[in-house]
Amino acid sequence: MFQASISSTRRAAARRSSRRALLIVAVVQGAALSFPAQAGLFDAISDLSKAVSEGRAKADAKQDAAFEEDTSNKFPPYQFAAPAASQSVRYVEAVRGSNFKNIKKIGIVNFSVEFALFKEVTAMGGSQYHGTARDATKSMKIPQPDVARLQQVVDKLYTQTAEDFAAMGIEVVPFERLKATKNYGELAPAQHASPWLTDTSDSQSVFIAPTGMPLYMDNPDRADFLKGLGFTFGTNTRMKEVMMTYDLNQEVHLVSVNMVVDFAALKTSGRSFLSVASTRGANLHHLHANDTSYRFVSTTQPELMVIKLKQPLVSDVRLVAETATVKGQTSTQTFNTTGMAVQTTQTDTSVRGVDQFDMETYYRRSGDMLDASRQMFAAELRKLQ
């Protein structure tokens, strides 16, 4: 058996020597090619690589379009022309809403609107040990917004939110009184000056508070890994909020307002040893469900009640155009006694180009969506009084 193994080894060595000889011949023959022939060979390889790349891009775009259509069907656009109160039952959920009737005074301790700017997901599939590892990454972003424009949106939203509570007969305690309390000062380690650019659980975002107010990340679901540790080992903001109600003579309930404006939805698949990784992206201007909420704080509970969106509030306008700039030229030839005359007409139709982001619509519809959620929250809160 040992001799047979040696013979087998010799035969394998002979086959390897033969393959090496063929490889040497192939290399020599390749080296003997003239320069034009080599250039043609590399051009063919380049063209093939380009074709493969373009094919993948087209397939990826087709899959994204299908995902966007499916998402749009699942979450149809909000009806901006209809009264908000007529749609609040569909969009809004109150958790422990029966507690609202006991609220007579409120103080807005935190008011944070998050605007997502950049999103990225990575899918991993297959197994590196079996040579089937695959990964795919997709990122989407919007142009850098004018923070002053976003600030105007947030300031208006803050003013109208306070007016909503006042219209319900609830006294709104001035922010200056909240700032003067001992425990508000102890929120400082968790607070950030506005605007605050930071990473979240699924995006890079800018957080904006009303002019003159700091903000803090109130929602653990929006925190990335490091900020998530802060909820466990950092400043206990919810305990400080509860203690603030004692600073305010136990007569004021606090409210933390948090809203998230997003521009896209991303999806991954293929997170297994068998599947091929893939990613999907959809242009979807919307407010997050669950993350868009009012949270009420009492002397005993940091979540006395919560009112929130139970499904995404989706814009009815695409932010990314699908039409390209069109340039046309028409020539008319005529013959006369002196020869041929050519008349040329140039037609330029300049519409927003493919993949061009519509910032004006972004500002306008972001404000409209935030205002719609505010109005629906107010409509449902009035029912709870």
Coordinates of C-alpha atoms in Angstrom, one line a residue:
M1 CA 0.0 0.0 0.0
F2 CA 2.9 2.3 0.9
Q3 CA 4.5 1.6 -2.6
A4 CA 1.2 2.3 -4.3
S5 CA 1.0 5.6 -2.5
I6 CA 4.5 6.5 -3.8
S7 CA 3.5 5.5 -7.4
S8 CA 0.4 7.6 -7.1
T9 CA 2.5 10.5 -5.8
R10 CA 4.9 10.2 -8.7
R11 CA 2.1 10.2 -11.2
A12 CA 0.6 13.3 -9.6
A13 CA 4.1 15.0 -9.8
A14 CA 4.4 14.0 -13.5
R15 CA 1.0 15.6 -14.2
R16 CA 2.0 18.8 -12.4
S17 CA 5.2 18.9 -14.4
S18 CA 3.2 18.5 -17.6
R19 CA 0.9 21.4 -16.6
R20 CA 3.9 23.6 -15.8
A21 CA 5.3 22.9 -19.2
L22 CA 2.0 23.8 -20.9
L23 CA 1.8 27.0 -18.8
I24 CA 5.4 27.9 -19.8
V25 CA 4.5 27.4 -23.5
A26 CA 1.4 29.5 -23.1
V27 CA 3.4 32.3 -21.4
V28 CA 6.0 32.2 -24.2
Q29 CA 3.3 32.3 -26.9
G30 CA 1.6 35.2 -25.1
A31 CA 5.0 37.0 -24.9
A32 CA 5.5 36.5 -28.6
L33 CA 2.2 38.4 -29.4
S34 CA 2.7 41.7 -31.2
F35 CA 1.8 44.8 -29.2
P36 CA -1.4 45.5 -31.1
A37 CA -2.5 41.9 -30.5
Q38 CA -1.8 42.2 -26.8
A39 CA -3.7 45.6 -26.7
G40 CA -6.6 44.0 -28.4
L41 CA -6.6 41.2 -25.8
F42 CA -6.6 43.6 -22.9
D43 CA -9.3 45.7 -24.6
A44 CA -11.5 42.7 -24.8
I45 CA -11.0 41.9 -21.2
S46 CA -11.7 45.5 -20.3
D47 CA -14.9 45.5 -22.4
L48 CA -16.0 42.3 -20.8
S49 CA -15.4 43.6 -17.2
K50 CA -17.3 46.8 -18.2
A51 CA -20.2 44.8 -19.5
V52 CA -20.4 42.6 -16.4
S53 CA -20.3 45.8 -14.2
E54 CA -23.0 47.5 -16.2
G55 CA -25.1 44.3 -16.1
R56 CA -24.8 44.2 -12.3
A57 CA -25.7 47.9 -12.1
K58 CA -28.8 47.4 -14.2
A59 CA -29.9 44.3 -12.2
D60 CA -29.3 46.3 -8.9
A61 CA -31.3 49.2 -10.2
K62 CA -34.1 46.9 -11.2
Q63 CA -34.2 45.2 -7.8
D64 CA -34.1 48.6 -6.1
A65 CA -37.1 49.8 -8.2
A66 CA -39.0 46.6 -7.3
F67 CA -38.2 47.2 -3.6
E68 CA -39.3 50.8 -3.8
E69 CA -42.6 49.9 -5.4
D70 CA -43.3 47.2 -2.8
T71 CA -42.5 49.6 0.0
S72 CA -44.7 52.3 -1.5
N73 CA -47.6 49.8 -1.8
K74 CA -47.1 48.7 1.8
F75 CA -47.0 52.3 3.1
P76 CA -49.1 54.5 0.9
P77 CA -48.5 58.3 1.0
Y78 CA -50.1 60.4 3.6
Q79 CA -53.1 62.4 2.3
F80 CA -52.0 65.9 2.9
A81 CA -55.2 67.4 1.4
A82 CA -57.3 65.6 4.0
P83 CA -57.7 66.9 7.6
A84 CA -55.2 65.4 9.9
A85 CA -57.9 64.5 12.5
S86 CA -59.5 62.2 9.9
Q87 CA -56.3 60.2 9.6
S88 CA -55.1 60.1 13.2
V89 CA -56.8 56.7 14.0
R90 CA -54.9 55.1 11.2
Y91 CA -51.5 56.6 12.1
V92 CA -51.4 57.2 15.8
E93 CA -51.2 55.0 18.9
A94 CA -51.5 56.1 22.6
V95 CA -49.9 53.9 25.1
R96 CA -51.4 54.2 28.6
G97 CA -53.5 57.0 27.2
S98 CA -55.9 57.0 30.1
N99 CA -53.3 58.9 32.2
F100 CA -53.5 62.0 30.0
K101 CA -56.7 63.2 31.7
N102 CA -54.7 63.9 34.9
I103 CA -52.2 66.2 33.2
K104 CA -52.8 69.9 33.9
K105 CA -49.4 71.4 33.5
I106 CA -46.5 70.3 31.2
G107 CA -42.9 71.4 30.6
I108 CA -41.1 70.4 27.4
V109 CA -37.8 69.2 28.7
N110 CA -36.4 67.8 25.5
F111 CA -37.4 68.6 21.9
S112 CA -35.4 66.8 19.2
V113 CA -35.9 66.4 15.5
E114 CA -33.5 64.1 13.8
F115 CA -32.9 64.5 10.0
A116 CA -31.1 61.4 8.5
L117 CA -28.4 62.4 6.0
F118 CA -26.5 59.2 5.2
K119 CA -27.5 55.5 5.4
E120 CA -25.5 52.3 4.7
V121 CA -26.2 48.6 5.1
T122 CA -24.0 45.6 4.5
A123 CA -25.3 42.0 3.9
M124 CA -23.1 39.0 4.4
G125 CA -23.8 35.5 3.1
G126 CA -22.1 32.2 2.3
S127 CA -19.1 30.9 4.2
Q128 CA -15.5 31.9 3.8
Y129 CA -14.4 28.4 4.8
H130 CA -16.2 26.9 1.8
G131 CA -15.3 29.6 -0.7
T132 CA -18.9 30.8 -1.0
A133 CA -18.5 34.0 1.0
R134 CA -20.4 37.0 -0.5
D135 CA -21.1 40.4 0.8
A136 CA -22.9 43.5 -0.5
T137 CA -23.0 47.1 0.7
K138 CA -25.4 49.8 -0.3
S139 CA -25.2 53.4 0.8
M140 CA -27.6 56.4 0.2
K141 CA -27.3 60.0 1.1
I142 CA -28.7 63.4 0.5
P143 CA -26.9 66.7 -0.2
Q144 CA -25.8 68.7 2.8
P145 CA -28.9 70.6 3.9
D146 CA -29.1 74.2 4.9
V147 CA -29.3 73.9 8.7
A148 CA -30.9 77.4 8.9
R149 CA -33.8 76.1 6.9
L150 CA -34.2 73.1 9.1
Q151 CA -34.0 75.3 12.2
Q152 CA -36.9 77.3 10.9
V153 CA -38.9 74.1 10.6
V154 CA -38.1 73.0 14.1
D155 CA -38.7 76.4 15.7
K156 CA -42.2 76.5 14.1
L157 CA -43.0 73.0 15.2
Y158 CA -42.0 73.7 18.8
T159 CA -44.2 76.8 18.9
Q160 CA -47.2 75.0 17.5
T161 CA -46.7 72.1 19.8
A162 CA -46.9 74.4 22.8
E163 CA -49.9 76.1 21.3
D164 CA -51.6 72.7 21.0
F165 CA -51.3 72.0 24.7
A166 CA -52.5 75.5 25.6
A167 CA -55.5 75.0 23.3
M168 CA -56.4 71.9 25.4
G169 CA -56.4 74.0 28.5
I170 CA -53.0 72.7 29.7
E171 CA -50.6 75.2 31.1
V172 CA -47.2 75.1 29.4
V173 CA -44.4 75.9 31.9
P174 CA -41.7 78.2 30.3
F175 CA -38.4 76.5 29.5
E176 CA -36.5 79.0 31.7
R177 CA -38.3 77.5 34.7
L178 CA -37.2 74.0 33.8
K179 CA -33.6 75.2 33.3
A180 CA -33.6 76.7 36.8
T181 CA -34.2 73.3 38.5
K182 CA -31.3 71.4 40.2
N183 CA -31.9 68.2 38.3
Y184 CA -32.1 69.9 34.8
G185 CA -28.5 71.0 35.4
E186 CA -27.5 67.4 36.1
L187 CA -28.7 66.5 32.6
A188 CA -25.7 68.4 31.2
P189 CA -23.4 65.5 30.6
A190 CA -26.0 63.9 28.2
Q191 CA -26.9 67.1 26.4
H192 CA -25.6 68.4 23.1
A193 CA -25.7 71.8 21.5
S194 CA -27.9 72.1 18.5
P195 CA -27.3 71.2 15.7
W196 CA -25.7 67.9 16.6
L197 CA -24.2 65.8 13.9
T198 CA -23.8 62.2 15.0
D199 CA -24.1 58.5 14.1
T200 CA -27.2 56.6 15.0
S201 CA -28.3 53.0 14.9
D202 CA -28.8 53.1 11.1
S203 CA -27.6 56.5 9.8
Q204 CA -25.6 59.6 10.2
S205 CA -28.0 62.3 11.2
V206 CA -28.2 65.9 12.3
F207 CA -30.3 66.5 15.4
I208 CA -31.9 69.9 15.8
A209 CA -33.6 71.5 18.9
P210 CA -35.5 74.7 19.1
T211 CA -33.3 77.8 19.2
G212 CA -31.7 78.3 22.6
M213 CA -32.4 74.7 23.8
P214 CA -29.9 71.8 24.0
L215 CA -31.0 68.3 23.3
Y216 CA -30.2 64.7 24.3
M217 CA -30.8 61.4 22.6
D218 CA -33.9 60.1 24.4
N219 CA -34.6 56.9 22.4
P220 CA -32.3 53.9 22.9
D221 CA -33.5 52.4 19.6
R222 CA -31.8 55.4 17.7
A223 CA -28.5 55.0 19.5
D224 CA -25.4 53.3 18.0
F225 CA -23.4 50.9 20.0
L226 CA -21.4 53.4 21.9
K227 CA -24.3 55.7 22.7
G228 CA -26.3 52.6 23.7
L229 CA -23.6 52.0 26.4
G230 CA -24.3 55.5 27.6
F231 CA -27.9 54.6 28.4
T232 CA -26.6 51.9 30.7
F233 CA -23.4 53.5 32.2
G234 CA -23.9 57.2 31.5
T235 CA -26.3 59.9 32.8
N236 CA -29.6 58.4 33.7
T237 CA -31.7 61.0 31.9
R238 CA -35.0 59.4 32.8
M239 CA -34.2 59.4 36.5
K240 CA -33.2 63.1 36.3
E241 CA -36.5 63.9 34.6
V242 CA -38.5 62.2 37.3
M243 CA -36.5 64.1 39.9
M244 CA -37.2 67.3 38.1
T245 CA -40.9 66.9 38.7
Y246 CA -40.1 67.1 42.4
D247 CA -38.1 70.2 41.8
L248 CA -41.3 71.6 40.2
N249 CA -43.4 70.8 43.3
Q250 CA -44.9 67.6 41.8
E251 CA -47.4 69.7 39.8
V252 CA -45.7 69.6 36.4
H253 CA -45.6 66.7 34.0
L254 CA -42.6 66.7 31.6
V255 CA -42.7 66.0 27.9
S256 CA -39.9 64.7 25.7
V257 CA -40.7 65.2 22.0
N258 CA -38.7 63.1 19.5
M259 CA -39.2 62.9 15.7
V260 CA -37.2 61.3 12.9
V261 CA -37.2 62.5 9.3
D262 CA -35.8 60.0 6.9
F263 CA -35.2 60.0 3.2
A264 CA -34.8 56.3 2.3
A265 CA -35.4 52.7 3.3
L266 CA -32.7 50.1 3.1
K267 CA -33.0 46.3 3.3
T268 CA -30.6 43.4 3.5
S269 CA -30.9 39.7 2.8
G270 CA -28.5 36.8 2.6
R271 CA -27.4 36.6 6.2
S272 CA -26.8 32.9 6.2
F273 CA -24.3 30.3 5.1
L274 CA -26.3 29.4 2.1
S275 CA -27.7 32.6 0.7
V276 CA -25.9 35.1 -1.5
A277 CA -25.8 38.5 0.1
S278 CA -27.9 41.3 -1.4
T279 CA -29.1 44.8 -0.5
R280 CA -32.0 47.0 -1.5
G281 CA -32.6 50.7 -1.4
A282 CA -35.7 52.8 -1.8
N283 CA -36.1 56.6 -2.0
L284 CA -38.8 57.0 0.7
H285 CA -39.2 60.4 2.4
H286 CA -40.9 59.6 5.6
L287 CA -41.3 60.0 9.4
H288 CA -40.3 56.9 11.4
A289 CA -43.0 54.9 13.2
N290 CA -42.4 54.5 16.9
D291 CA -39.4 56.8 16.9
T292 CA -41.8 59.8 16.3
S293 CA -43.4 60.4 19.6
Y294 CA -44.3 62.4 22.7
R295 CA -43.3 60.8 26.0
F296 CA -44.8 62.1 29.2
V297 CA -43.0 61.9 32.6
S298 CA -44.6 61.9 36.1
T299 CA -43.3 61.9 39.6
T300 CA -43.4 58.1 39.6
Q301 CA -43.0 57.0 35.9
P302 CA -40.6 58.2 33.2
E303 CA -43.1 56.8 30.7
L304 CA -46.4 57.8 32.2
M305 CA -47.8 57.6 28.7
V306 CA -46.5 57.7 25.1
I307 CA -48.2 58.9 22.0
K308 CA -46.5 57.8 18.8
L309 CA -46.8 57.0 15.1
K310 CA -47.7 53.4 14.7
Q311 CA -46.8 53.3 11.0
P312 CA -44.5 55.5 8.8
L313 CA -45.9 58.8 7.6
V314 CA -44.8 58.8 3.9
S315 CA -44.5 61.8 1.6
D316 CA -46.4 61.9 -1.6
V317 CA -43.6 63.4 -3.6
R318 CA -40.4 61.8 -4.8
L319 CA -37.2 63.5 -3.8
V320 CA -35.1 62.0 -6.6
A321 CA -36.1 62.9 -10.1
E322 CA -36.6 60.2 -12.8
T323 CA -36.4 62.6 -15.8
A324 CA -33.2 63.7 -17.5
T325 CA -32.3 66.9 -19.3
V326 CA -33.4 66.7 -23.0
K327 CA -31.6 68.5 -25.7
G328 CA -33.0 68.3 -29.2
Q329 CA -31.9 69.7 -32.6
T330 CA -33.9 69.9 -35.8
S331 CA -32.5 70.8 -39.2
T332 CA -34.6 71.7 -42.2
Q333 CA -33.0 71.8 -45.7
T334 CA -34.5 73.8 -48.6
F335 CA -33.3 74.5 -52.1
N336 CA -33.6 77.8 -53.9
T337 CA -32.1 79.6 -56.9
T338 CA -28.9 80.5 -55.0
G339 CA -28.3 77.0 -53.5
M340 CA -29.2 75.1 -50.4
A341 CA -30.2 76.8 -47.1
V342 CA -30.2 75.0 -43.8
Q343 CA -32.3 76.1 -40.9
T344 CA -31.5 74.7 -37.5
T345 CA -33.7 74.9 -34.4
Q346 CA -32.2 74.1 -31.0
T347 CA -34.6 72.8 -28.3
D348 CA -33.5 72.5 -24.7
T349 CA -35.8 71.1 -22.1
S350 CA -34.1 71.3 -18.7
V351 CA -35.9 69.2 -16.1
R352 CA -34.2 67.9 -12.9
G353 CA -31.7 65.3 -14.0
V354 CA -31.7 61.7 -13.2
D355 CA -30.7 61.1 -9.5
Q356 CA -30.8 64.8 -8.8
F357 CA -32.1 65.5 -5.3
D358 CA -34.9 68.0 -4.9
M359 CA -33.9 70.0 -1.8
E360 CA -36.8 72.5 -2.0
T361 CA -39.3 69.7 -1.9
Y362 CA -37.3 68.1 1.0
Y363 CA -37.6 71.2 3.1
R364 CA -41.2 71.7 2.3
R365 CA -42.5 68.2 2.7
S366 CA -40.3 67.6 5.8
G367 CA -42.1 70.5 7.4
D368 CA -45.5 69.2 6.2
M369 CA -45.0 65.7 7.5
L370 CA -43.8 67.0 10.9
D371 CA -46.8 69.3 11.1
A372 CA -49.2 66.5 10.1
S373 CA -47.9 64.3 12.9
R374 CA -48.2 67.2 15.4
Q375 CA -51.8 67.7 14.3
M376 CA -52.7 64.0 14.6
F377 CA -51.1 63.7 18.0
A378 CA -53.2 66.7 19.2
A379 CA -56.3 65.2 17.7
E380 CA -55.8 62.0 19.6
L381 CA -54.8 63.7 22.9
R382 CA -58.0 65.7 22.8
K383 CA -60.0 62.5 22.7
L384 CA -58.2 61.3 25.9
Q385 CA -59.1 64.4 28.0

